[in-house]
Amino acid sequence: MITELAHFALILAAIAAVVQMIVPMIGAAKGWAGWMEAARPAASAQVLLTGFAFAALMRAFVVSDFSLAVVVANSHTDKPMLYKISGVWGNHEGSLLLWVLILALFGATVAWFGRGLRTSLRARVLAVQASVGVAFYGLILLTSNPFERLAVPPMNGQDLNPLLQDPGLAFHPPFLYLGYVGLSMSFSFAVAALIEGRVDAAWGRWVRPWTLAAWLFLTAGIALGSWWAYYELGWGGFWFWDPVENASFMPWLIAGALLHSAAVTEKRETLKSWTVLLAILAFGFSLLGTFIVRSGVLTSVHAFATDPLRGNVILGIFTFFVGGALLLYAIRAREMTARSAFATLSRESALVANNVLLAVGAFVVFVGTLWPLAAEMFFGRTLSVGAPFFDAAFTPFMIVLALILPVGAVLPWKRATGKAVRPLRIAAAAAFLAAALAWTLGTGKPILAPLGVGLAVWVIAGAAVDLAQRTGRGSFAQRAGRLRRLPGADWGRSVAHAGFGVTILGISALLGWQVEDIRVAAVGERFEVAGYGVTLDDVTQGRGPNYTTTMADMRVDKGGREIARLHPERRVYPVAGMPTTEAAIRSGILRDLYLVIGAQQEGGGWAVRTYIKPFASWIWAGAIIMSLGGALSLGDRRLRLAAIRRKAAPASGVPAE
């Protein structure tokens, strides 16, 4: 009964989305206040109905209701509760339902808290947001119904993909969806502004928090996925340039460009046309990622579905919304003229360079990801594009971006002189010393690692100089007091830039100085890797909640003193018939010890892989710091609302509510 009610609620939510799409848009065109206000109750009804449907599906997974096809295909009675819950979104149908729930929630948030918006703009934003929802409700109800019943329910389910039965992967998809769908709000604001024919500073200030929230969630989601790949897959890497990894990375890059571009629109009312274009492209890349994950056109271990029909529908959604928005943009672009000019040496110019580098970087990833598909379709060739291409084509743009970031942060708006960058001499000196030290300690290693370390220190020290510059002159106590009182946006920018530098440091050190050892070891055998002694003491068989395991007991010593005892595993999930590798990692500030146990070899030995990974944890620490920076900026509510009240109401000609 609950299942049927949930299905009916989802249909009602789709109807509410249709009302929200049509009525407020007509009201905004005609100036009918009552019709415009209809968007708010429709948005609230939509999120409540979709929330009920999602809760009902989650209940079906928790109680193992095997009358539902999606539960049978993605759950099992012996599965731990965490993975029963995560199984809700660990499949195509459930993840789409989560997608529309988040889409409805973002729209309802604008309806609830967007009172500072012009009434007409808010109505149009909610109407555009609802139109995206209508498309995805149609996709769910017509091709991907999560409440499909089975005539004869089986006694048990087929289990969730074992690779997804991990805490990191349990939380990774929701964060990514919050980022993907969060960019739909930037898209809705852009299309609504194009329909109105008005893009101003107040619009730029409203777009920024939504983009910032999406970027923050994408950062967290990508970091969780990278961490999972590092410790779960057993290959020792943190990024594979897999098509689905790239699908989340591309909108993250464009969202970063949009954040910086919206800052220029907000502060200087320039780059308006470019900001609107980035808002369209950011959500376009999110839809492209949805297509890649669910269409089966590209092979990936992360893919949800391989149904061509669903892929074609998603491609149609992508074409309609992105193509339509770009057509509207082409019609309106001439009306979005800049009100102010700026010199070549200025913060605006630095942010333009930042935008170009991020956008071109995203385009490089886009070409590398889809080129195998294009080669097969148009040239009949089967090929793969791997890490060598991406490393060679993408890395130079990020190096230049890292060089520019500290400079752009200290330059004044509109016009600057060489004096503005003099404080960065301290950061430049620190970067040079760090690179020289890294070169000295790593003699014989690739030159790129010391250069990467120097670049990372340049970014981190530049962020510190940026904060110091904002405290002005005076005694230490006075400057410390001003530092505490700096707006959250200033703190957030510097912290996020520093986090980017920390990630660069971790990647440079890991790629430059990692040590790898692969061998066959017998039980009781000791071997040395980079000054560490590793002993395979024992290998035992055991059982987990829904798997069998082969677990090694390995002792690590240095200088004759035991420093760690690690237990790498090989698991086999009988229901799914799939093995997984569970690496054993001893993480530290300066290095990770990373051990993997393989299959038993002829003669009784075991395949063992040992890695010494310097500064590996700094990669994800940097992502955490970047997310913290985004949260600090997002929390700058006092500054944002004050500016909206000053700019939006007087300029609109329509009283703000």
XYZ file of C-alpha atoms in Angstrom:
657
model
C 0.000 0.000 0.000
C 2.820 2.424 0.899
C 4.474 1.674 -2.422
C 1.329 2.582 -4.371
C 0.909 5.768 -2.337
C 4.537 6.684 -3.042
C 4.047 6.137 -6.767
C 0.905 8.280 -6.675
C 2.777 10.984 -4.709
C 5.458 11.031 -7.397
C 2.793 11.562 -10.069
C 1.271 14.404 -8.018
C 4.754 15.939 -7.638
C 5.127 15.879 -11.427
C 1.762 17.665 -11.759
C 2.864 20.265 -9.192
C 6.043 20.785 -11.227
C 3.973 21.372 -14.380
C 1.898 23.995 -12.522
C 5.067 25.601 -11.169
C 6.560 25.667 -14.674
C 3.601 27.333 -16.425
C 1.600 29.533 -14.046
C 4.397 31.721 -12.569
C 5.966 32.237 -15.997
C 2.674 33.540 -17.408
C 2.180 35.646 -14.282
C 5.622 37.225 -14.678
C 4.936 38.018 -18.335
C 1.545 39.562 -17.555
C 2.482 41.181 -14.242
C -0.119 39.129 -12.339
C 1.105 38.956 -8.730
C -1.205 36.106 -7.726
C 0.008 33.865 -10.545
C 3.623 34.625 -9.699
C 2.987 33.716 -6.064
C 1.646 30.319 -7.143
C 5.256 29.192 -7.557
C 5.839 29.084 -3.811
C 3.102 26.618 -2.739
C 3.790 24.517 -5.844
C 7.486 24.276 -4.936
C 6.631 23.319 -1.343
C 4.119 20.686 -2.474
C 6.633 19.259 -4.914
C 9.364 18.737 -2.316
C 6.943 17.226 0.231
C 5.480 14.762 -2.262
C 8.846 13.734 -3.669
C 10.258 13.462 -0.143
C 7.454 11.051 0.777
C 8.166 8.927 -2.306
C 11.875 8.788 -1.497
C 11.189 7.881 2.156
C 8.895 5.060 1.010
C 11.592 3.677 -1.282
C 14.137 3.836 1.535
C 11.721 1.939 3.799
C 11.427 -0.773 1.145
C 15.210 -1.223 1.170
C 15.438 -1.204 4.963
C 12.747 -3.903 5.440
C 13.945 -5.876 2.371
C 10.671 -5.597 0.461
C 11.500 -7.928 -2.420
C 8.223 -7.256 -4.159
C 9.997 -4.238 -5.706
C 12.268 -5.005 -8.666
C 14.795 -2.332 -7.696
C 15.179 -3.784 -4.180
C 15.698 -7.282 -5.556
C 18.394 -6.066 -7.935
C 20.279 -3.999 -5.345
C 19.806 -5.471 -1.876
C 20.025 -8.628 0.216
C 18.811 -9.562 3.689
C 22.369 -10.175 4.957
C 23.635 -6.774 3.857
C 24.612 -4.346 6.668
C 22.058 -1.605 7.331
C 24.296 1.200 6.046
C 24.478 -0.476 2.642
C 20.763 -1.250 2.592
C 20.188 2.501 2.933
C 22.883 3.450 0.429
C 21.403 0.883 -1.942
C 18.521 3.333 -2.395
C 20.753 5.561 -4.516
C 23.232 2.870 -5.601
C 21.170 2.158 -8.726
C 19.675 4.007 -11.676
C 16.064 4.305 -10.521
C 16.750 5.258 -6.914
C 19.480 7.713 -7.806
C 17.143 9.477 -10.249
C 14.557 9.783 -7.493
C 17.218 11.307 -5.242
C 18.111 13.662 -8.123
C 14.546 15.017 -8.447
C 14.193 15.260 -4.666
C 17.283 17.472 -4.476
C 16.076 19.430 -7.513
C 12.744 20.071 -5.791
C 14.503 20.930 -2.514
C 16.693 23.573 -4.166
C 13.637 25.113 -5.810
C 11.715 25.108 -2.538
C 14.671 26.802 -0.824
C 14.403 29.720 -3.246
C 10.662 29.831 -2.618
C 11.142 29.854 1.152
C 14.156 32.131 1.516
C 14.196 34.187 -1.685
C 12.100 37.080 -0.395
C 14.870 39.519 -1.252
C 14.501 38.676 -4.942
C 12.397 40.709 -7.337
C 9.024 38.993 -7.484
C 9.157 38.560 -11.268
C 12.691 37.157 -11.196
C 11.828 34.702 -8.428
C 8.768 33.502 -10.345
C 10.794 32.928 -13.490
C 13.621 31.186 -11.611
C 11.176 28.778 -9.988
C 9.435 28.175 -13.314
C 12.704 27.304 -15.065
C 13.726 25.067 -12.158
C 10.376 23.290 -12.363
C 10.787 22.755 -16.120
C 13.969 20.781 -15.432
C 12.022 18.824 -12.830
C 9.223 18.036 -15.291
C 11.739 16.499 -17.682
C 13.224 14.263 -14.988
C 9.823 13.294 -13.556
C 8.930 12.172 -17.071
C 12.166 10.172 -17.301
C 11.436 8.420 -13.995
C 7.750 7.720 -14.508
C 8.013 6.600 -18.134
C 11.343 4.730 -18.261
C 12.755 4.287 -14.736
C 9.935 3.656 -12.276
C 11.504 2.772 -8.873
C 8.160 1.379 -7.625
C 7.759 -1.356 -10.223
C 6.297 -4.492 -8.608
C 7.257 -8.114 -9.319
C 4.443 -10.604 -9.860
C 6.352 -13.311 -7.942
C 8.768 -11.809 -5.370
C 11.918 -13.906 -4.772
C 13.005 -15.041 -1.314
C 16.117 -12.851 -1.421
C 17.808 -10.153 -3.435
C 20.804 -10.102 -5.769
C 22.851 -7.780 -3.517
C 24.402 -4.369 -4.180
C 27.571 -4.151 -6.255
C 30.310 -5.088 -3.718
C 32.460 -2.150 -4.825
C 29.690 0.161 -3.596
C 29.515 -1.503 -0.175
C 31.868 0.954 1.452
C 31.287 3.997 3.712
C 33.036 6.301 1.235
C 30.764 5.223 -1.611
C 27.709 5.371 0.645
C 28.070 9.168 0.958
C 29.879 9.955 -2.298
C 26.797 9.933 -4.627
C 24.549 12.201 -2.488
C 27.285 14.836 -2.315
C 27.782 14.652 -6.078
C 24.047 14.973 -6.710
C 23.876 17.998 -4.422
C 26.615 19.520 -6.569
C 25.165 18.477 -9.926
C 21.653 19.621 -9.053
C 22.884 22.715 -7.216
C 24.191 23.981 -10.541
C 20.623 23.787 -11.841
C 19.880 26.835 -9.675
C 22.632 28.827 -11.377
C 21.162 27.679 -14.696
C 17.662 28.744 -13.641
C 18.900 32.165 -12.555
C 20.736 32.561 -15.878
C 17.747 31.588 -18.048
C 15.375 33.708 -15.942
C 17.697 36.713 -16.341
C 17.859 36.126 -20.105
C 14.067 36.013 -20.299
C 13.865 39.263 -18.315
C 16.697 40.796 -20.312
C 18.412 42.017 -17.170
C 21.705 40.979 -15.561
C 23.028 43.272 -12.844
C 25.110 43.268 -9.673
C 22.217 42.035 -7.533
C 21.725 39.094 -9.902
C 25.441 38.254 -9.656
C 25.242 38.335 -5.880
C 22.300 35.926 -5.889
C 23.959 33.486 -8.270
C 27.138 33.219 -6.211
C 25.782 31.420 -3.109
C 24.027 28.772 -5.192
C 27.118 28.202 -7.296
C 29.263 28.180 -4.169
C 27.046 25.559 -2.523
C 27.177 23.379 -5.637
C 30.949 23.759 -5.905
C 31.344 22.888 -2.208
C 29.275 19.705 -2.547
C 31.082 18.714 -5.734
C 34.429 19.198 -3.982
C 33.340 16.941 -1.124
C 31.858 14.346 -3.486
C 34.909 14.194 -5.751
C 37.221 13.951 -2.735
C 35.173 11.073 -1.267
C 35.270 9.251 -4.598
C 39.015 9.779 -4.910
C 39.622 8.552 -1.349
C 37.472 5.491 -1.991
C 39.423 4.642 -5.151
C 42.667 5.046 -3.197
C 41.924 2.587 -0.415
C 39.283 0.300 -1.905
C 40.458 -0.630 -5.400
C 43.943 -1.618 -4.282
C 45.789 -0.013 -7.195
C 47.300 2.714 -5.042
C 46.200 5.694 -7.137
C 43.904 8.592 -6.321
C 42.664 9.540 -9.817
C 42.263 7.383 -12.917
C 40.798 9.852 -15.444
C 37.868 7.474 -15.721
C 34.964 8.885 -17.830
C 32.668 9.051 -14.810
C 35.354 10.707 -12.683
C 35.759 13.243 -15.469
C 31.987 13.713 -15.611
C 32.053 15.214 -12.108
C 35.355 17.024 -12.602
C 34.203 19.055 -15.633
C 31.290 20.828 -13.890
C 33.564 21.394 -10.875
C 36.018 23.290 -13.086
C 33.280 25.341 -14.762
C 31.654 26.054 -11.384
C 35.011 27.398 -10.163
C 35.173 29.695 -13.185
C 31.566 30.769 -12.596
C 32.304 31.657 -8.974
C 35.119 33.989 -9.969
C 33.199 35.455 -12.894
C 30.112 36.143 -10.764
C 32.367 38.031 -8.331
C 33.318 40.421 -11.160
C 29.657 40.826 -12.179
C 28.716 41.543 -8.579
C 31.507 44.000 -7.807
C 31.997 45.710 -11.159
C 28.903 44.834 -13.266
C 31.091 43.517 -16.055
C 31.642 40.040 -17.567
C 27.853 39.674 -17.418
C 27.558 37.844 -20.727
C 30.401 35.489 -19.823
C 28.924 34.779 -16.374
C 25.564 33.826 -17.859
C 27.277 31.562 -20.400
C 29.257 29.814 -17.658
C 26.054 29.250 -15.646
C 24.523 27.519 -18.675
C 27.639 25.442 -19.370
C 28.063 24.397 -15.737
C 24.655 22.757 -15.624
C 25.177 21.498 -19.165
C 28.227 19.559 -18.000
C 26.159 18.192 -15.092
C 23.579 16.868 -17.558
C 26.392 15.504 -19.710
C 27.732 13.650 -16.677
C 24.279 12.177 -16.083
C 24.239 10.988 -19.695
C 27.699 9.404 -19.423
C 26.821 7.550 -16.199
C 23.494 6.200 -17.417
C 23.708 5.694 -21.165
C 26.429 3.054 -21.433
C 28.153 4.884 -24.300
C 31.421 4.890 -22.336
C 32.744 2.028 -20.223
C 33.255 2.739 -16.525
C 33.188 0.813 -13.254
C 31.048 3.689 -11.898
C 28.275 3.458 -14.506
C 24.710 2.993 -13.233
C 22.960 1.781 -16.363
C 23.540 0.756 -19.972
C 20.033 1.210 -21.368
C 20.164 3.049 -24.728
C 16.535 4.242 -24.347
C 17.267 6.008 -21.072
C 20.464 7.398 -22.525
C 18.571 8.814 -25.506
C 15.993 10.457 -23.240
C 18.719 12.070 -21.128
C 20.472 13.208 -24.304
C 17.189 14.761 -25.404
C 16.868 16.565 -22.062
C 20.432 17.836 -22.430
C 19.811 19.046 -25.981
C 16.558 20.797 -25.117
C 17.737 22.684 -22.060
C 21.311 23.486 -23.013
C 20.479 24.114 -26.671
C 17.467 26.241 -25.776
C 19.410 28.238 -23.209
C 22.265 28.849 -25.652
C 19.778 29.997 -28.305
C 18.221 32.423 -25.840
C 21.704 33.546 -24.861
C 22.568 34.247 -28.498
C 19.447 36.384 -28.839
C 20.065 38.363 -25.641
C 23.872 38.547 -25.546
C 24.091 42.027 -27.076
C 21.888 43.472 -24.336
C 24.308 42.404 -21.579
C 26.840 45.175 -22.065
C 29.447 45.991 -19.419
C 29.135 49.228 -17.477
C 32.792 49.636 -16.607
C 36.174 49.079 -18.193
C 39.314 47.775 -16.528
C 43.030 47.902 -17.147
C 45.191 45.004 -18.245
C 46.769 44.877 -14.787
C 43.765 44.600 -12.479
C 41.839 42.057 -10.482
C 39.273 41.822 -13.270
C 41.979 40.802 -15.755
C 43.342 38.194 -13.352
C 39.852 36.747 -12.883
C 39.329 36.674 -16.646
C 42.573 34.703 -16.991
C 41.397 32.415 -14.188
C 38.124 31.850 -16.050
C 39.814 31.092 -19.334
C 42.216 28.596 -17.783
C 39.475 26.725 -15.936
C 37.191 26.696 -18.980
C 39.948 25.490 -21.324
C 40.952 22.860 -18.758
C 37.364 21.609 -18.687
C 37.322 21.538 -22.509
C 40.523 19.449 -22.545
C 38.935 16.933 -20.164
C 35.778 16.972 -22.301
C 37.717 16.188 -25.496
C 39.773 13.458 -23.844
C 36.671 11.847 -22.333
C 34.525 11.792 -25.474
C 37.219 11.330 -28.110
C 37.074 7.483 -27.981
C 33.340 7.691 -28.679
C 33.855 10.172 -31.528
C 36.657 8.059 -33.028
C 34.470 4.965 -33.025
C 31.420 6.760 -34.448
C 33.113 8.771 -37.204
C 36.323 6.899 -37.992
C 35.506 3.309 -37.017
C 38.519 3.154 -34.715
C 38.620 1.738 -31.207
C 41.008 3.602 -28.936
C 41.391 4.737 -25.360
C 42.575 8.028 -23.925
C 44.414 7.565 -20.660
C 46.419 9.390 -18.054
C 49.374 10.354 -20.327
C 47.110 12.517 -22.504
C 45.331 14.184 -19.582
C 48.546 14.743 -17.640
C 50.254 16.350 -20.639
C 47.284 18.395 -21.888
C 45.585 19.419 -18.632
C 48.442 19.989 -16.171
C 49.972 23.073 -17.874
C 46.724 25.023 -17.495
C 46.564 24.238 -13.788
C 50.184 25.301 -13.335
C 49.455 28.711 -14.885
C 46.260 28.949 -12.808
C 48.241 28.338 -9.614
C 50.729 31.031 -10.623
C 47.951 33.565 -11.197
C 45.807 32.894 -8.112
C 47.921 34.770 -5.513
C 48.502 37.683 -7.904
C 44.807 38.132 -8.659
C 43.892 38.046 -4.972
C 46.104 41.031 -4.045
C 45.426 43.217 -7.111
C 42.899 46.055 -6.700
C 39.812 46.381 -8.864
C 39.826 48.359 -12.149
C 43.477 49.419 -12.275
C 46.690 48.350 -10.517
C 50.394 49.108 -10.543
C 53.443 46.969 -9.899
C 53.423 48.053 -6.255
C 50.311 45.963 -5.641
C 52.208 42.685 -6.043
C 55.241 43.624 -3.936
C 53.893 41.888 -0.807
C 54.049 38.630 -2.751
C 57.845 38.774 -2.675
C 57.656 36.901 0.628
C 55.540 34.177 -0.981
C 57.912 33.979 -3.960
C 60.921 33.593 -1.664
C 59.167 30.855 0.341
C 58.257 29.036 -2.886
C 61.853 29.191 -4.155
C 63.255 27.883 -0.874
C 60.698 25.060 -0.767
C 61.510 24.011 -4.335
C 65.251 24.141 -3.617
C 64.834 22.052 -0.469
C 62.687 19.499 -2.286
C 65.269 19.274 -5.074
C 68.082 18.764 -2.570
C 66.271 16.039 -0.618
C 65.028 14.281 -3.740
C 68.219 14.192 -5.801
C 67.806 11.929 -8.786
C 64.026 12.261 -8.863
C 61.998 14.061 -11.581
C 62.313 17.852 -11.623
C 58.531 18.277 -11.744
C 58.115 17.217 -8.112
C 60.270 20.031 -6.630
C 58.643 22.505 -8.998
C 55.223 21.300 -7.849
C 56.227 21.745 -4.214
C 57.411 25.286 -4.950
C 54.178 26.051 -6.775
C 52.127 24.715 -3.868
C 54.008 26.851 -1.342
C 53.536 29.870 -3.641
C 49.738 29.370 -3.561
C 49.591 28.741 0.199
C 51.894 31.622 1.088
C 50.027 33.860 -1.362
C 46.763 33.109 0.448
C 48.421 34.064 3.757
C 49.738 37.321 2.243
C 46.240 38.097 0.948
C 44.809 37.792 4.456
C 47.660 39.821 5.975
C 47.141 42.619 3.453
C 43.520 42.981 4.522
C 44.445 43.718 8.115
C 46.045 47.079 7.223
C 48.690 48.716 9.356
C 49.127 48.936 13.108
C 50.237 46.841 16.028
C 50.012 43.068 16.084
C 46.983 43.207 18.382
C 45.199 45.659 16.104
C 45.871 43.599 13.007
C 44.807 40.403 14.759
C 41.546 42.074 15.740
C 40.887 43.159 12.168
C 41.732 39.636 10.991
C 39.051 38.179 13.251
C 36.519 40.685 11.944
C 37.178 40.051 8.252
C 34.042 38.985 6.340
C 33.555 35.282 5.811
C 33.955 35.744 2.057
C 37.517 37.043 2.505
C 38.405 34.201 4.835
C 36.730 31.687 2.536
C 38.649 32.797 -0.545
C 42.026 32.586 1.179
C 41.276 29.266 2.867
C 40.018 27.727 -0.399
C 43.108 28.912 -2.283
C 45.341 27.515 0.474
C 43.501 24.187 0.245
C 44.182 24.122 -3.488
C 47.873 24.629 -2.712
C 47.854 21.811 -0.149
C 46.349 19.440 -2.731
C 49.005 20.449 -5.279
C 51.677 19.687 -2.671
C 50.235 16.244 -1.967
C 49.927 15.330 -5.651
C 53.440 16.583 -6.482
C 55.097 14.698 -3.629
C 53.136 11.499 -4.263
C 53.832 11.396 -7.992
C 57.467 12.417 -7.583
C 58.666 10.304 -4.675
C 56.357 7.297 -4.378
C 58.106 3.925 -3.935
C 56.427 0.750 -5.210
C 57.412 -2.881 -4.575
C 55.631 -5.930 -6.058
C 56.754 -9.441 -5.095
C 55.711 -12.931 -4.054
C 56.248 -13.384 -0.307
C 56.021 -16.568 1.777
C 54.491 -16.623 5.241
C 57.215 -15.619 7.696
C 59.306 -13.846 5.029
C 60.680 -10.359 5.689
C 61.655 -7.887 2.956
C 62.670 -4.243 2.856
C 61.133 -1.332 0.936
C 62.622 2.186 1.165
C 64.030 1.597 4.643
C 60.935 -0.159 6.012
C 60.916 -3.849 6.873
C 57.735 -5.754 5.988
C 57.002 -9.265 7.313
C 54.115 -11.466 6.177
C 53.356 -13.156 9.506
C 50.190 -15.051 8.573
C 47.288 -15.412 6.122
C 43.896 -16.541 7.458
C 40.423 -17.220 6.105
C 37.311 -15.689 7.653
C 33.721 -14.526 7.118
C 32.072 -11.127 7.222
C 28.354 -10.219 7.284
C 27.895 -11.019 3.578
C 31.340 -12.005 2.317
C 34.279 -14.364 2.861
C 37.736 -12.917 3.388
C 41.387 -13.830 3.000
C 43.211 -11.623 5.508
C 46.961 -11.126 5.876
C 48.708 -10.237 9.126
C 51.676 -8.036 8.168
C 54.207 -6.393 10.453
C 56.085 -3.222 9.488
C 59.289 -2.198 11.257
C 61.889 0.509 10.893
C 65.309 0.379 12.487
C 64.380 -2.882 14.191
C 61.335 -1.346 15.935
C 57.796 -2.393 15.018
C 55.769 0.649 13.915
C 52.607 -0.927 12.523
C 50.662 -4.151 12.127
C 48.408 -4.084 9.078
C 45.744 -6.449 7.740
C 45.045 -6.198 4.011
C 42.206 -8.374 2.704
C 40.770 -10.023 -0.365
C 37.001 -10.357 -0.057
C 34.583 -12.443 -2.100
C 30.841 -11.661 -2.088
C 29.099 -14.980 -2.860
C 25.730 -13.509 -3.916
C 27.269 -11.114 -6.451
C 30.129 -13.519 -7.222
C 32.611 -10.648 -7.174
C 35.974 -10.243 -5.374
C 37.226 -6.939 -3.942
C 40.559 -5.765 -2.597
C 40.800 -4.048 0.791
C 44.136 -2.276 1.132
C 45.647 -1.802 4.587
C 46.908 1.746 5.064
C 48.781 3.367 7.902
C 48.279 7.055 7.208
C 50.662 9.669 8.522
C 51.326 13.359 8.055
C 54.467 12.756 6.002
C 53.728 9.415 4.343
C 51.332 6.490 4.004
C 52.296 2.821 4.288
C 50.076 0.994 1.816
C 49.888 -2.823 1.671
C 47.845 -5.081 -0.633
C 47.550 -8.860 -0.495
C 46.932 -10.682 -3.782
C 46.160 -14.225 -4.781
C 48.141 -17.238 -3.604
C 50.834 -18.220 -6.096
C 52.330 -21.541 -7.135
C 54.660 -22.745 -4.434
C 52.565 -21.337 -1.587
C 53.637 -17.693 -1.662
C 51.312 -14.685 -1.827
C 51.377 -11.719 -4.204
C 52.148 -8.639 -2.104
C 52.246 -5.007 -3.199
C 53.868 -2.407 -0.967
C 53.770 1.338 -1.515
C 55.426 4.162 0.375
C 53.371 7.240 -0.480
C 54.773 10.573 0.734
C 52.239 13.296 1.633
C 49.337 11.232 0.257
C 46.898 12.390 2.936
C 47.589 16.009 1.970
C 45.607 15.486 -1.235
C 42.360 14.973 0.679
C 43.324 17.376 3.442
C 43.523 20.035 0.734
C 40.035 19.092 -0.481
C 38.716 19.382 3.070
C 40.348 22.811 3.420
C 38.868 23.919 0.079
C 35.426 22.783 1.273
C 35.938 24.672 4.533
C 36.765 27.783 2.521
C 33.563 27.362 0.552
C 31.584 26.942 3.774
C 33.121 30.116 5.250
C 32.167 32.096 2.162
C 28.704 30.578 2.100
C 28.250 31.497 5.744
C 28.853 35.199 5.022
C 25.105 35.771 5.266
C 25.305 39.203 6.906
C 27.307 40.694 4.056
C 25.186 39.063 1.355
C 21.790 40.076 2.688
C 22.873 43.618 3.458
C 24.046 44.142 -0.099
C 20.893 42.612 -1.540
C 18.710 45.002 0.420
C 20.801 47.945 -0.790
C 20.907 46.952 -4.451
C 17.919 44.826 -5.322
C 14.987 46.806 -4.000
C 15.808 50.346 -5.202
C 17.071 49.224 -8.599
C 14.217 46.981 -9.572
C 11.322 49.374 -9.744
C 9.295 46.598 -8.110
C 9.221 46.652 -4.298
C 11.025 43.748 -2.697
C 8.886 41.672 -0.418
